[in-house]
PDB file of C-alpha atoms and ligand atoms in Angstrom:
ATOM      1  CA  UNK A 270       0.688 -20.864  53.653  1.00  0.00           C
ATOM      2  CA  UNK A 271      -1.066 -17.472  53.915  1.00  0.00           C
ATOM      3  CA  UNK A 272       1.279 -14.775  55.149  1.00  0.00           C
ATOM      4  CA  UNK A 273       0.186 -11.522  56.635  1.00  0.00           C
ATOM      5  CA  UNK A 274       1.455  -8.100  55.662  1.00  0.00           C
ATOM      6  CA  UNK A 275       0.139  -5.688  58.315  1.00  0.00           C
ATOM      7  CA  UNK A 276      -0.804  -2.138  57.272  1.00  0.00           C
ATOM      8  CA  UNK A 277       1.929   0.206  58.440  1.00  0.00           C
ATOM      9  CA  UNK A 278       4.584  -2.536  58.221  1.00  0.00           C
ATOM     10  CA  UNK A 279       8.135  -1.331  57.631  1.00  0.00           C
ATOM     11  CA  UNK A 280       9.311  -2.732  54.317  1.00  0.00           C
ATOM     12  CA  UNK A 281      12.562  -2.567  52.464  1.00  0.00           C
ATOM     13  CA  UNK A 282      12.514  -2.735  48.689  1.00  0.00           C
ATOM     14  CA  UNK A 283      15.698  -4.513  47.641  1.00  0.00           C
ATOM     15  CA  UNK A 284      16.840  -2.109  44.964  1.00  0.00           C
ATOM     16  CA  UNK A 285      19.108   0.898  44.814  1.00  0.00           C
ATOM     17  CA  UNK A 286      16.893   2.407  42.119  1.00  0.00           C
ATOM     18  CA  UNK A 287      14.393   4.864  43.720  1.00  0.00           C
ATOM     19  CA  UNK A 288      12.095   4.781  40.650  1.00  0.00           C
ATOM     20  CA  UNK A 289      11.790   1.010  40.832  1.00  0.00           C
ATOM     21  CA  UNK A 290      11.219   1.152  44.609  1.00  0.00           C
ATOM     22  CA  UNK A 291       8.361   3.629  44.166  1.00  0.00           C
ATOM     23  CA  UNK A 292       6.803   1.527  41.415  1.00  0.00           C
ATOM     24  CA  UNK A 293       6.989  -1.668  43.489  1.00  0.00           C
ATOM     25  CA  UNK A 294       5.630   0.089  46.581  1.00  0.00           C
ATOM     26  CA  UNK A 295       2.727   1.609  44.620  1.00  0.00           C
ATOM     27  CA  UNK A 296       1.650  -1.735  43.243  1.00  0.00           C
ATOM     28  CA  UNK A 297       1.606  -3.165  46.767  1.00  0.00           C
ATOM     29  CA  UNK A 298      -1.163  -0.682  47.499  1.00  0.00           C
ATOM     30  CA  UNK A 299       0.469   1.786  49.878  1.00  0.00           C
ATOM     31  CA  UNK A 300       0.024   1.942  53.614  1.00  0.00           C
ATOM     32  CA  UNK A 301       3.553   0.771  54.285  1.00  0.00           C
ATOM     33  CA  UNK A 302       6.686   2.526  55.449  1.00  0.00           C
ATOM     34  CA  UNK A 303       9.042   1.915  52.562  1.00  0.00           C
ATOM     35  CA  UNK A 304      12.802   2.303  52.454  1.00  0.00           C
ATOM     36  CA  UNK A 305      15.132   1.258  49.659  1.00  0.00           C
ATOM     37  CA  UNK A 306      18.168  -0.949  50.156  1.00  0.00           C
ATOM     38  CA  UNK A 307      20.227   2.083  49.127  1.00  0.00           C
ATOM     39  CA  UNK A 308      18.712   4.281  51.842  1.00  0.00           C
ATOM     40  CA  UNK A 309      19.461   1.656  54.486  1.00  0.00           C
ATOM     41  CA  UNK A 310      23.045   1.309  53.254  1.00  0.00           C
ATOM     42  CA  UNK A 311      22.621  -2.372  52.361  1.00  0.00           C
ATOM     43  CA  UNK A 312      25.006  -3.847  49.842  1.00  0.00           C
ATOM     44  CA  UNK A 313      23.734  -4.765  46.390  1.00  0.00           C
ATOM     45  CA  UNK A 314      24.397  -8.485  45.845  1.00  0.00           C
ATOM     46  CA  UNK A 315      25.538  -9.982  42.567  1.00  0.00           C
ATOM     47  CA  UNK A 316      22.715 -11.744  40.751  1.00  0.00           C
ATOM     48  CA  UNK A 317      24.408 -15.128  40.664  1.00  0.00           C
ATOM     49  CA  UNK A 318      21.388 -17.421  40.253  1.00  0.00           C
ATOM     50  CA  UNK A 319      20.323 -18.997  36.962  1.00  0.00           C
ATOM     51  CA  UNK A 320      16.593 -18.282  37.354  1.00  0.00           C
ATOM     52  CA  UNK A 321      14.530 -15.102  37.859  1.00  0.00           C
ATOM     53  CA  UNK A 322      12.978 -16.582  41.006  1.00  0.00           C
ATOM     54  CA  UNK A 323      16.425 -17.504  42.350  1.00  0.00           C
ATOM     55  CA  UNK A 324      17.740 -13.965  41.920  1.00  0.00           C
ATOM     56  CA  UNK A 325      14.629 -12.333  43.420  1.00  0.00           C
ATOM     57  CA  UNK A 326      14.849 -14.686  46.395  1.00  0.00           C
ATOM     58  CA  UNK A 327      18.556 -14.022  46.887  1.00  0.00           C
ATOM     59  CA  UNK A 328      18.008 -10.236  46.921  1.00  0.00           C
ATOM     60  CA  UNK A 329      14.957 -10.355  49.217  1.00  0.00           C
ATOM     61  CA  UNK A 330      16.560 -12.757  51.691  1.00  0.00           C
ATOM     62  CA  UNK A 331      19.745 -10.726  51.983  1.00  0.00           C
ATOM     63  CA  UNK A 332      17.871  -7.412  52.434  1.00  0.00           C
ATOM     64  CA  UNK A 333      15.472  -8.888  55.033  1.00  0.00           C
ATOM     65  CA  UNK A 334      18.188 -10.477  57.133  1.00  0.00           C
ATOM     66  CA  UNK A 335      20.468  -7.431  56.942  1.00  0.00           C
ATOM     67  CA  UNK A 336      17.741  -4.877  57.771  1.00  0.00           C
ATOM     68  CA  UNK A 337      15.369  -6.781  60.063  1.00  0.00           C
ATOM     69  CA  UNK A 338      12.486  -5.616  57.838  1.00  0.00           C
ATOM     70  CA  UNK A 339      10.219  -7.499  55.452  1.00  0.00           C
ATOM     71  CA  UNK A 340      11.924  -7.204  52.059  1.00  0.00           C
ATOM     72  CA  UNK A 341      10.527  -7.144  48.529  1.00  0.00           C
ATOM     73  CA  UNK A 342      12.748  -7.870  45.517  1.00  0.00           C
ATOM     74  CA  UNK A 343      12.164  -8.486  41.827  1.00  0.00           C
ATOM     75  CA  UNK A 344      14.017  -9.881  38.866  1.00  0.00           C
ATOM     76  CA  UNK A 345      12.797  -9.800  35.298  1.00  0.00           C
ATOM     77  CA  UNK A 346      13.838 -10.216  31.698  1.00  0.00           C
ATOM     78  CA  UNK A 347      13.206 -11.461  28.196  1.00  0.00           C
ATOM     79  CA  UNK A 348      13.520 -15.116  27.170  1.00  0.00           C
ATOM     80  CA  UNK A 349      13.759 -16.238  23.533  1.00  0.00           C
ATOM     81  CA  UNK A 350      12.750 -19.819  22.737  1.00  0.00           C
ATOM     82  CA  UNK A 351      15.133 -20.301  19.794  1.00  0.00           C
ATOM     83  CA  UNK A 352      18.003 -19.101  22.017  1.00  0.00           C
ATOM     84  CA  UNK A 353      17.213 -21.625  24.767  1.00  0.00           C
ATOM     85  CA  UNK A 354      15.725 -18.872  26.925  1.00  0.00           C
ATOM     86  CA  UNK A 355      18.498 -16.314  26.518  1.00  0.00           C
ATOM     87  CA  UNK A 356      19.077 -13.498  27.380  1.00  0.00           C
ATOM     88  CA  UNK A 357      16.929 -14.475  30.419  1.00  0.00           C
ATOM     89  CA  UNK A 358      18.577 -13.473  33.697  1.00  0.00           C
ATOM     90  CA  UNK A 359      21.257 -11.738  31.596  1.00  0.00           C
ATOM     91  CA  UNK A 360      18.727  -9.334  29.990  1.00  0.00           C
ATOM     92  CA  UNK A 361      20.139  -6.229  31.681  1.00  0.00           C
ATOM     93  CA  UNK A 362      23.741  -7.418  31.201  1.00  0.00           C
ATOM     94  CA  UNK A 363      23.316  -7.825  27.419  1.00  0.00           C
ATOM     95  CA  UNK A 364      22.852  -4.046  27.283  1.00  0.00           C
ATOM     96  CA  UNK A 365      26.303  -3.525  28.814  1.00  0.00           C
ATOM     97  CA  UNK A 366      27.327  -0.958  31.427  1.00  0.00           C
ATOM     98  CA  UNK A 367      25.949   1.862  29.252  1.00  0.00           C
ATOM     99  CA  UNK A 368      22.453   0.259  29.319  1.00  0.00           C
ATOM    100  CA  UNK A 369      22.494   0.280  25.534  1.00  0.00           C
ATOM    101  CA  UNK A 370      19.246  -1.492  24.576  1.00  0.00           C
ATOM    102  CA  UNK A 371      19.538  -0.886  20.824  1.00  0.00           C
ATOM    103  CA  UNK A 372      22.767  -2.896  21.181  1.00  0.00           C
ATOM    104  CA  UNK A 373      21.038  -5.610  23.242  1.00  0.00           C
ATOM    105  CA  UNK A 374      18.200  -5.902  20.702  1.00  0.00           C
ATOM    106  CA  UNK A 375      20.715  -6.093  17.839  1.00  0.00           C
ATOM    107  CA  UNK A 376      22.439  -8.900  19.740  1.00  0.00           C
ATOM    108  CA  UNK A 377      19.165 -10.827  19.979  1.00  0.00           C
ATOM    109  CA  UNK A 378      18.638 -10.401  16.216  1.00  0.00           C
ATOM    110  CA  UNK A 379      22.210 -11.459  15.461  1.00  0.00           C
ATOM    111  CA  UNK A 380      22.006 -14.571  17.685  1.00  0.00           C
ATOM    112  CA  UNK A 381      18.685 -15.534  16.074  1.00  0.00           C
ATOM    113  CA  UNK A 382      20.326 -15.203  12.665  1.00  0.00           C
ATOM    114  CA  UNK A 383      23.212 -17.407  13.804  1.00  0.00           C
ATOM    115  CA  UNK A 384      20.754 -19.982  15.194  1.00  0.00           C
ATOM    116  CA  UNK A 385      19.179 -20.172  11.700  1.00  0.00           C
ATOM    117  CA  UNK A 386      15.745 -20.543  13.267  1.00  0.00           C
ATOM    118  CA  UNK A 387      12.540 -18.881  12.165  1.00  0.00           C
ATOM    119  CA  UNK A 388      11.012 -19.428  15.606  1.00  0.00           C
ATOM    120  CA  UNK A 389      10.352 -15.928  16.997  1.00  0.00           C
ATOM    121  CA  UNK A 390       8.544 -16.989  20.186  1.00  0.00           C
ATOM    122  CA  UNK A 391       9.585 -15.058  23.300  1.00  0.00           C
ATOM    123  CA  UNK A 392       8.268 -14.105  26.719  1.00  0.00           C
ATOM    124  CA  UNK A 393       8.894 -11.662  29.529  1.00  0.00           C
ATOM    125  CA  UNK A 394       9.072 -12.992  33.082  1.00  0.00           C
ATOM    126  CA  UNK A 395       8.907 -11.116  36.368  1.00  0.00           C
ATOM    127  CA  UNK A 396       9.723 -12.860  39.638  1.00  0.00           C
ATOM    128  CA  UNK A 397       8.840 -11.206  42.930  1.00  0.00           C
ATOM    129  CA  UNK A 398      10.077 -12.360  46.324  1.00  0.00           C
ATOM    130  CA  UNK A 399       8.843 -11.143  49.697  1.00  0.00           C
ATOM    131  CA  UNK A 400      11.019 -12.315  52.602  1.00  0.00           C
ATOM    132  CA  UNK A 401      10.483 -11.995  56.351  1.00  0.00           C
ATOM    133  CA  UNK A 402      13.655 -11.489  58.437  1.00  0.00           C
ATOM    134  CA  UNK A 403      14.876 -14.907  59.568  1.00  0.00           C
ATOM    135  CA  UNK A 404      11.501 -16.205  58.420  1.00  0.00           C
ATOM    136  CA  UNK A 405       9.530 -17.407  55.417  1.00  0.00           C
ATOM    137  CA  UNK A 406       9.651 -16.173  51.868  1.00  0.00           C
ATOM    138  CA  UNK A 407       7.005 -16.030  49.138  1.00  0.00           C
ATOM    139  CA  UNK A 408       8.179 -16.190  45.512  1.00  0.00           C
ATOM    140  CA  UNK A 409       5.832 -15.772  42.545  1.00  0.00           C
ATOM    141  CA  UNK A 410       6.300 -15.393  38.794  1.00  0.00           C
ATOM    142  CA  UNK A 411       4.271 -13.608  36.125  1.00  0.00           C
ATOM    143  CA  UNK A 412       4.785 -14.124  32.405  1.00  0.00           C
ATOM    144  CA  UNK A 413       3.574 -12.611  29.154  1.00  0.00           C
ATOM    145  CA  UNK A 414       4.046 -14.548  25.901  1.00  0.00           C
ATOM    146  CA  UNK A 415       4.538 -13.093  22.455  1.00  0.00           C
ATOM    147  CA  UNK A 416       6.878 -12.969  19.485  1.00  0.00           C
ATOM    148  CA  UNK A 417       9.821 -10.912  18.359  1.00  0.00           C
ATOM    149  CA  UNK A 418       9.869  -8.485  15.456  1.00  0.00           C
ATOM    150  CA  UNK A 419      12.733  -6.673  13.720  1.00  0.00           C
ATOM    151  CA  UNK A 420      13.570  -3.845  13.253  1.00  0.00           C
ATOM    152  CA  UNK A 421      12.556  -2.440  16.672  1.00  0.00           C
ATOM    153  CA  UNK A 422       9.362  -0.326  16.642  1.00  0.00           C
ATOM    154  CA  UNK A 423       8.096   2.364  19.022  1.00  0.00           C
ATOM    155  CA  UNK A 424       9.637   4.872  21.385  1.00  0.00           C
ATOM    156  CA  UNK A 425       7.501   4.185  24.439  1.00  0.00           C
ATOM    157  CA  UNK A 426       8.402   1.730  27.173  1.00  0.00           C
ATOM    158  CA  UNK A 427      11.962   0.621  27.886  1.00  0.00           C
ATOM    159  CA  UNK A 428      14.442  -2.216  27.477  1.00  0.00           C
ATOM    160  CA  UNK A 429      13.370  -4.811  24.909  1.00  0.00           C
ATOM    161  CA  UNK A 430       9.839  -3.366  24.457  1.00  0.00           C
ATOM    162  CA  UNK A 431      10.384  -2.275  20.800  1.00  0.00           C
ATOM    163  CA  UNK A 432      10.986  -5.876  19.579  1.00  0.00           C
ATOM    164  CA  UNK A 433       8.237  -7.611  21.584  1.00  0.00           C
ATOM    165  CA  UNK A 434       4.699  -8.130  20.233  1.00  0.00           C
ATOM    166  CA  UNK A 435       2.406  -9.682  22.866  1.00  0.00           C
ATOM    167  CA  UNK A 436       0.152 -12.559  21.804  1.00  0.00           C
ATOM    168  CA  UNK A 437      -2.999 -11.444  19.993  1.00  0.00           C
ATOM    169  CA  UNK A 438      -1.658  -7.951  19.216  1.00  0.00           C
ATOM    170  CA  UNK A 439       0.079  -6.249  16.298  1.00  0.00           C
ATOM    171  CA  UNK A 440       1.829  -3.407  18.126  1.00  0.00           C
ATOM    172  CA  UNK A 441       5.037  -3.871  20.044  1.00  0.00           C
ATOM    173  CA  UNK A 442       5.192  -3.014  23.751  1.00  0.00           C
ATOM    174  CA  UNK A 443       7.203   0.010  22.579  1.00  0.00           C
ATOM    175  CA  UNK A 444       4.246   1.276  20.511  1.00  0.00           C
ATOM    176  CA  UNK A 445       1.522   0.480  23.014  1.00  0.00           C
ATOM    177  CA  UNK A 446      -0.137   2.830  25.472  1.00  0.00           C
ATOM    178  CA  UNK A 447       1.834   2.244  28.701  1.00  0.00           C
ATOM    179  CA  UNK A 448      -1.367   1.684  30.717  1.00  0.00           C
ATOM    180  CA  UNK A 449      -2.427  -0.993  28.251  1.00  0.00           C
ATOM    181  CA  UNK A 450       0.976  -2.665  28.444  1.00  0.00           C
ATOM    182  CA  UNK A 451       0.790  -2.578  32.215  1.00  0.00           C
ATOM    183  CA  UNK A 452      -2.538  -4.418  32.220  1.00  0.00           C
ATOM    184  CA  UNK A 453      -1.086  -7.447  30.469  1.00  0.00           C
ATOM    185  CA  UNK A 454       2.495  -7.246  31.674  1.00  0.00           C
ATOM    186  CA  UNK A 455       4.526  -9.927  33.402  1.00  0.00           C
ATOM    187  CA  UNK A 456       5.002  -7.465  36.277  1.00  0.00           C
ATOM    188  CA  UNK A 457       1.293  -6.903  36.947  1.00  0.00           C
ATOM    189  CA  UNK A 458       0.623 -10.647  36.662  1.00  0.00           C
ATOM    190  CA  UNK A 459       3.340 -11.328  39.248  1.00  0.00           C
ATOM    191  CA  UNK A 460       1.880  -8.693  41.570  1.00  0.00           C
ATOM    192  CA  UNK A 461      -1.606 -10.154  41.268  1.00  0.00           C
ATOM    193  CA  UNK A 462      -0.170 -13.510  42.338  1.00  0.00           C
ATOM    194  CA  UNK A 463       1.742 -11.940  45.216  1.00  0.00           C
ATOM    195  CA  UNK A 464      -1.372 -10.167  46.483  1.00  0.00           C
ATOM    196  CA  UNK A 465      -3.318 -13.416  46.255  1.00  0.00           C
ATOM    197  CA  UNK A 466      -0.659 -15.147  48.356  1.00  0.00           C
ATOM    198  CA  UNK A 467      -0.968 -12.569  51.142  1.00  0.00           C
ATOM    199  CA  UNK A 468      -3.844 -11.845  53.484  1.00  0.00           C
TER     200      UNK A 468
HETATM  201  P1  LIG B 678      16.455  -6.355  36.383  1.00  0.00           P
HETATM  202  O1  LIG B 678      16.262  -4.896  36.699  1.00  0.00           O
HETATM  203  O2  LIG B 678      17.714  -6.937  36.875  1.00  0.00           O
HETATM  204  O3  LIG B 678      15.246  -7.174  36.739  1.00  0.00           O
HETATM  205  O4  LIG B 678      16.632  -6.413  34.801  1.00  0.00           O
HETATM  206  C1  LIG B 678      15.555  -6.569  33.975  1.00  0.00           C
HETATM  207  C2  LIG B 678      15.943  -6.323  32.530  1.00  0.00           C
HETATM  208  O5  LIG B 678      15.014  -7.040  31.730  1.00  0.00           O
HETATM  209  C3  LIG B 678      15.775  -4.868  32.193  1.00  0.00           C
HETATM  210  O6  LIG B 678      17.000  -4.226  32.091  1.00  0.00           O
HETATM  211  C4  LIG B 678      15.096  -4.913  30.823  1.00  0.00           C
HETATM  212  O7  LIG B 678      16.056  -4.893  29.849  1.00  0.00           O
HETATM  213  C5  LIG B 678      14.440  -6.256  30.740  1.00  0.00           C
HETATM  214  N1  LIG B 678      13.010  -6.103  30.970  1.00  0.00           N
HETATM  215  C6  LIG B 678      12.315  -6.484  32.075  1.00  0.00           C
HETATM  216  N2  LIG B 678      11.027  -6.146  31.966  1.00  0.00           N
HETATM  217  C7  LIG B 678      10.899  -5.531  30.768  1.00  0.00           C
HETATM  218  C8  LIG B 678       9.782  -4.930  30.094  1.00  0.00           C
HETATM  219  O8  LIG B 678       8.637  -4.863  30.572  1.00  0.00           O
HETATM  220  N3  LIG B 678      10.057  -4.401  28.897  1.00  0.00           N
HETATM  221  C9  LIG B 678      11.285  -4.415  28.329  1.00  0.00           C
HETATM  222  N4  LIG B 678      12.346  -4.939  28.906  1.00  0.00           N
HETATM  223  C10 LIG B 678      12.154  -5.502  30.134  1.00  0.00           C
END
């Protein structure tokens, strides 16, 4: 089904993080009146689903129904094949309340050691959900495949970027020019799919 997003539409981006809201709004191409869930005083739900798509859908649905606006939500993370896809939807939570990503990356290395596997395959996933109030929802996923490397390398990027080498490259996402990372990222692939699903 092709869904229409009219220019000038009032959207809510289902995040309390203004930086993330701006980034998501920019990729949509502008022309919309954007508010964040925080600005509208909407509550931030717990991410209780076991898939990225499930969590994005849950956040978009709740924000759309509570605000009466079309709502955009995302969920993303790193999956490691030898760890049965972990940390997956727990990617942010592995860094703890202090958002300590050196700790989270050390945890990945430690769990890989415990799994006694030399399989370093991993991928980033980004799910995006766009929900109409009391109406339909579109959910798409973008993915970038690669392999892990230790110790972490590079001070650019964020999160797990310093241990992730995308397929066909030698540098980690943490060493790469951010614009170059963006071109191949799970997030931009998900947005391309979302745009294709809309008219
Ligand atoms: P979310 O904000 O709940 O979607 O959490 C996503 C988590 O996944 C972030 O805290 C990051 O740790 C991780 N993550 C997602 N995308 C990337 C990326 O492009 N690079 C590095 N880490 C990422």
